[in-house]
mmCIF file of C-alpha atoms in Angstrom:
data_model
loop_
_atom_site.group_PDB
_atom_site.id
_atom_site.type_symbol
_atom_site.label_atom_id
_atom_site.label_comp_id
_atom_site.label_asym_id
_atom_site.label_seq_id
_atom_site.Cartn_x
_atom_site.Cartn_y
_atom_site.Cartn_z
ATOM 1 C CA MET F 22 136.846 91.359 60.161
ATOM 2 C CA ARG F 23 137.707 94.909 60.890
ATOM 3 C CA SER F 24 136.716 96.449 64.178
ATOM 4 C CA SER F 25 133.828 98.841 63.932
ATOM 5 C CA SER F 26 133.202 102.079 65.666
ATOM 6 C CA TRP F 27 129.690 102.777 66.925
ATOM 7 C CA THR F 28 127.259 102.125 64.075
ATOM 8 C CA PRO F 29 123.877 103.822 64.489
ATOM 9 C CA VAL F 30 120.942 101.739 63.243
ATOM 10 C CA GLY F 31 117.274 102.568 62.864
ATOM 11 C CA PRO F 32 115.364 105.725 63.656
ATOM 12 C CA ALA F 33 116.062 107.863 66.706
ATOM 13 C CA VAL F 34 114.082 106.956 69.816
ATOM 14 C CA THR F 35 112.212 109.350 72.065
ATOM 15 C CA PRO F 36 114.315 111.080 74.729
ATOM 16 C CA SER F 37 112.192 109.509 77.486
ATOM 17 C CA ALA F 38 112.971 105.968 76.302
ATOM 18 C CA VAL F 39 115.345 103.693 78.173
ATOM 19 C CA LEU F 40 117.846 101.702 76.139
ATOM 20 C CA THR F 41 119.041 98.218 77.015
ATOM 21 C CA LEU F 42 122.763 97.869 76.354
ATOM 22 C CA VAL F 43 124.392 94.473 75.997
ATOM 23 C CA GLY F 44 128.122 93.836 76.138
ATOM 24 C CA VAL F 45 129.527 90.432 75.167
ATOM 25 C CA ARG F 46 133.031 89.016 75.245
ATOM 26 C CA LEU F 47 133.647 85.816 73.286
ATOM 27 C CA ARG F 48 137.099 84.365 73.965
ATOM 28 C CA LEU F 49 138.696 81.777 71.721
ATOM 29 C CA ARG F 50 139.745 78.508 73.326
ATOM 30 C CA ALA F 51 143.488 77.822 73.236
ATOM 31 C CA GLY F 52 144.520 76.784 69.738
ATOM 32 C CA ALA F 53 141.145 77.609 68.169
ATOM 33 C CA ASP F 54 141.066 79.220 64.737
ATOM 34 C CA ALA F 55 139.691 82.765 64.680
ATOM 35 C CA GLY F 56 138.530 82.439 61.056
ATOM 36 C CA PRO F 57 135.035 81.071 61.767
ATOM 37 C CA VAL F 58 134.464 83.653 64.519
ATOM 38 C CA VAL F 59 135.414 86.501 62.193
ATOM 39 C CA SER F 60 133.252 85.080 59.390
ATOM 40 C CA TRP F 61 130.201 84.730 61.634
ATOM 41 C CA ALA F 62 130.758 88.215 63.071
ATOM 42 C CA ASP F 63 130.650 89.680 59.559
ATOM 43 C CA ARG F 64 127.449 87.771 58.734
ATOM 44 C CA LEU F 65 125.807 88.830 61.984
ATOM 45 C CA ARG F 66 126.827 92.446 61.394
ATOM 46 C CA ALA F 67 124.814 92.418 58.152
ATOM 47 C CA GLU F 68 121.843 91.006 60.084
ATOM 48 C CA LEU F 69 122.191 93.656 62.796
ATOM 49 C CA ASP F 70 121.954 96.389 60.166
ATOM 50 C CA ARG F 71 118.420 95.145 59.368
ATOM 51 C CA THR F 72 117.240 94.443 62.917
ATOM 52 C CA PRO F 73 114.303 96.488 64.246
ATOM 53 C CA ASP F 74 114.670 98.413 67.501
ATOM 54 C CA LEU F 75 118.467 98.190 67.493
ATOM 55 C CA THR F 76 119.755 101.725 67.951
ATOM 56 C CA GLY F 77 123.450 100.964 67.472
ATOM 57 C CA TYR F 78 126.312 98.499 67.869
ATOM 58 C CA ALA F 79 130.069 98.044 67.628
ATOM 59 C CA LEU F 80 132.320 94.992 67.253
ATOM 60 C CA ARG F 81 136.004 94.578 67.956
ATOM 61 C CA PHE F 82 138.310 91.566 67.604
ATOM 62 C CA THR F 83 141.484 91.819 69.632
ATOM 63 C CA GLY F 84 143.640 89.600 71.797
ATOM 64 C CA GLY F 85 141.789 86.409 70.895
ATOM 65 C CA SER F 86 138.416 87.881 71.874
ATOM 66 C CA LEU F 87 135.431 89.232 70.004
ATOM 67 C CA TRP F 88 133.934 92.159 71.919
ATOM 68 C CA VAL F 89 130.400 93.264 71.044
ATOM 69 C CA VAL F 90 128.233 96.063 72.380
ATOM 70 C CA SER F 91 124.707 96.867 71.240
ATOM 71 C CA ALA F 92 121.867 99.167 72.307
ATOM 72 C CA TRP F 93 118.203 98.223 71.982
ATOM 73 C CA SER F 94 115.033 100.262 72.393
ATOM 74 C CA ARG F 95 112.924 97.112 72.939
ATOM 75 C CA ARG F 96 114.036 94.002 74.801
ATOM 76 C CA THR F 97 111.582 91.890 72.804
ATOM 77 C CA SER F 98 113.523 92.704 69.631
ATOM 78 C CA LEU F 99 116.784 91.800 71.372
ATOM 79 C CA ALA F 100 115.265 88.454 72.402
ATOM 80 C CA ALA F 101 113.983 87.859 68.860
ATOM 81 C CA PHE F 102 117.463 88.521 67.431
ATOM 82 C CA GLU F 103 119.030 86.124 69.956
ATOM 83 C CA ARG F 104 116.517 83.392 69.022
ATOM 84 C CA GLY F 105 116.796 84.089 65.292
ATOM 85 C CA ALA F 106 118.055 81.467 62.864
ATOM 86 C CA LEU F 107 121.373 83.169 62.060
ATOM 87 C CA HIS F 108 122.353 83.885 65.679
ATOM 88 C CA THR F 109 121.331 80.360 66.738
ATOM 89 C CA ALA F 110 123.386 78.817 63.914
ATOM 90 C CA ALA F 111 126.407 80.932 64.888
ATOM 91 C CA GLN F 112 126.125 79.838 68.522
ATOM 92 C CA ARG F 113 125.870 76.177 67.541
ATOM 93 C CA GLU F 114 128.858 76.286 65.184
ATOM 94 C CA LEU F 115 131.111 78.446 67.374
ATOM 95 C CA ARG F 116 130.421 76.827 70.756
ATOM 96 C CA PRO F 117 133.317 74.311 70.428
ATOM 97 C CA LEU F 118 135.753 77.127 69.549
ATOM 98 C CA LEU F 119 134.845 79.515 72.362
ATOM 99 C CA ARG F 120 135.094 79.683 76.106
ATOM 100 C CA PRO F 121 131.810 80.430 77.889
ATOM 101 C CA PRO F 122 130.682 83.953 76.978
ATOM 102 C CA VAL F 123 130.719 86.836 79.409
ATOM 103 C CA VAL F 124 127.600 88.985 79.033
ATOM 104 C CA VAL F 125 126.628 92.170 80.821
ATOM 105 C CA VAL F 126 123.402 94.148 80.455
ATOM 106 C CA TRP F 127 122.795 97.707 81.589
ATOM 107 C CA ARG F 128 120.456 100.581 80.853
ATOM 108 C CA ALA F 129 121.089 104.034 79.437
ATOM 109 C CA ALA F 130 119.209 107.053 78.169
ATOM 110 C CA PRO F 131 119.118 107.723 74.412
ATOM 111 C CA ALA F 132 120.881 111.054 75.045
ATOM 112 C CA ASP F 133 123.875 109.287 76.629
ATOM 113 C CA PRO F 134 126.866 108.921 74.313
ATOM 114 C CA PRO F 135 127.589 105.429 72.969
ATOM 115 C CA PRO F 136 129.675 103.437 75.440
ATOM 116 C CA SER F 137 133.433 103.569 74.937
ATOM 117 C CA TRP F 138 135.405 100.353 74.555
ATOM 118 C CA GLU F 139 137.014 101.205 77.889
ATOM 119 C CA GLU F 140 133.599 101.211 79.581
ATOM 120 C CA VAL F 141 132.503 98.002 77.832
ATOM 121 C CA ARG F 142 135.742 96.256 78.788
ATOM 122 C CA ARG F 143 135.481 97.439 82.408
ATOM 123 C CA ARG F 144 131.908 96.156 82.705
ATOM 124 C CA LEU F 145 132.721 92.822 81.072
ATOM 125 C CA CYS F 146 135.873 92.252 83.124
ATOM 126 C CA ALA F 147 133.911 92.962 86.318
ATOM 127 C CA ALA F 148 131.153 90.561 85.208
ATOM 128 C CA GLY F 149 133.733 87.904 84.314
ATOM 129 C CA GLU F 150 135.359 88.217 87.735
ATOM 130 C CA ARG F 151 131.975 87.833 89.454
ATOM 131 C CA THR F 152 131.303 84.714 87.355
ATOM 132 C CA ARG F 153 134.693 83.152 88.193
ATOM 133 C CA THR F 154 134.155 83.856 91.883
ATOM 134 C CA ARG F 155 130.656 82.374 91.822
ATOM 135 C CA LEU F 156 131.838 79.244 89.963
ATOM 136 C CA GLY F 157 134.924 78.747 92.115
ATOM 137 C CA ASN F 158 137.505 79.798 89.492
ATOM 138 C CA ARG F 159 136.834 76.878 87.157
#
């Protein structure tokens, strides 16, 4: 899988809309093969390109982690994608290969530029630190 820059999807949304952005970091467990993660990421990318109310996304695989960021104009469409057959199958198959995911959600205006990888990484690292603190550094 090659990393992708921001990929716009779907029609433009009204300037008064509020987008829901989702950042996800999926880290491989020690010794796990990255092949299935890369394969599923490519399949899910094709699904994302057809998903309603998704305004854009980017994926990046580096350092044993798959980083994903997406922007949605409707949370119901985000929830439908998460519950969809392909995403559910990917979760089921990849769960043994991955550490628990780190997920962060924030809001942005359609006029805001797409988030940089630096911003996504900062948000996810902060969320991961909060999770480790809350769980007692398991």
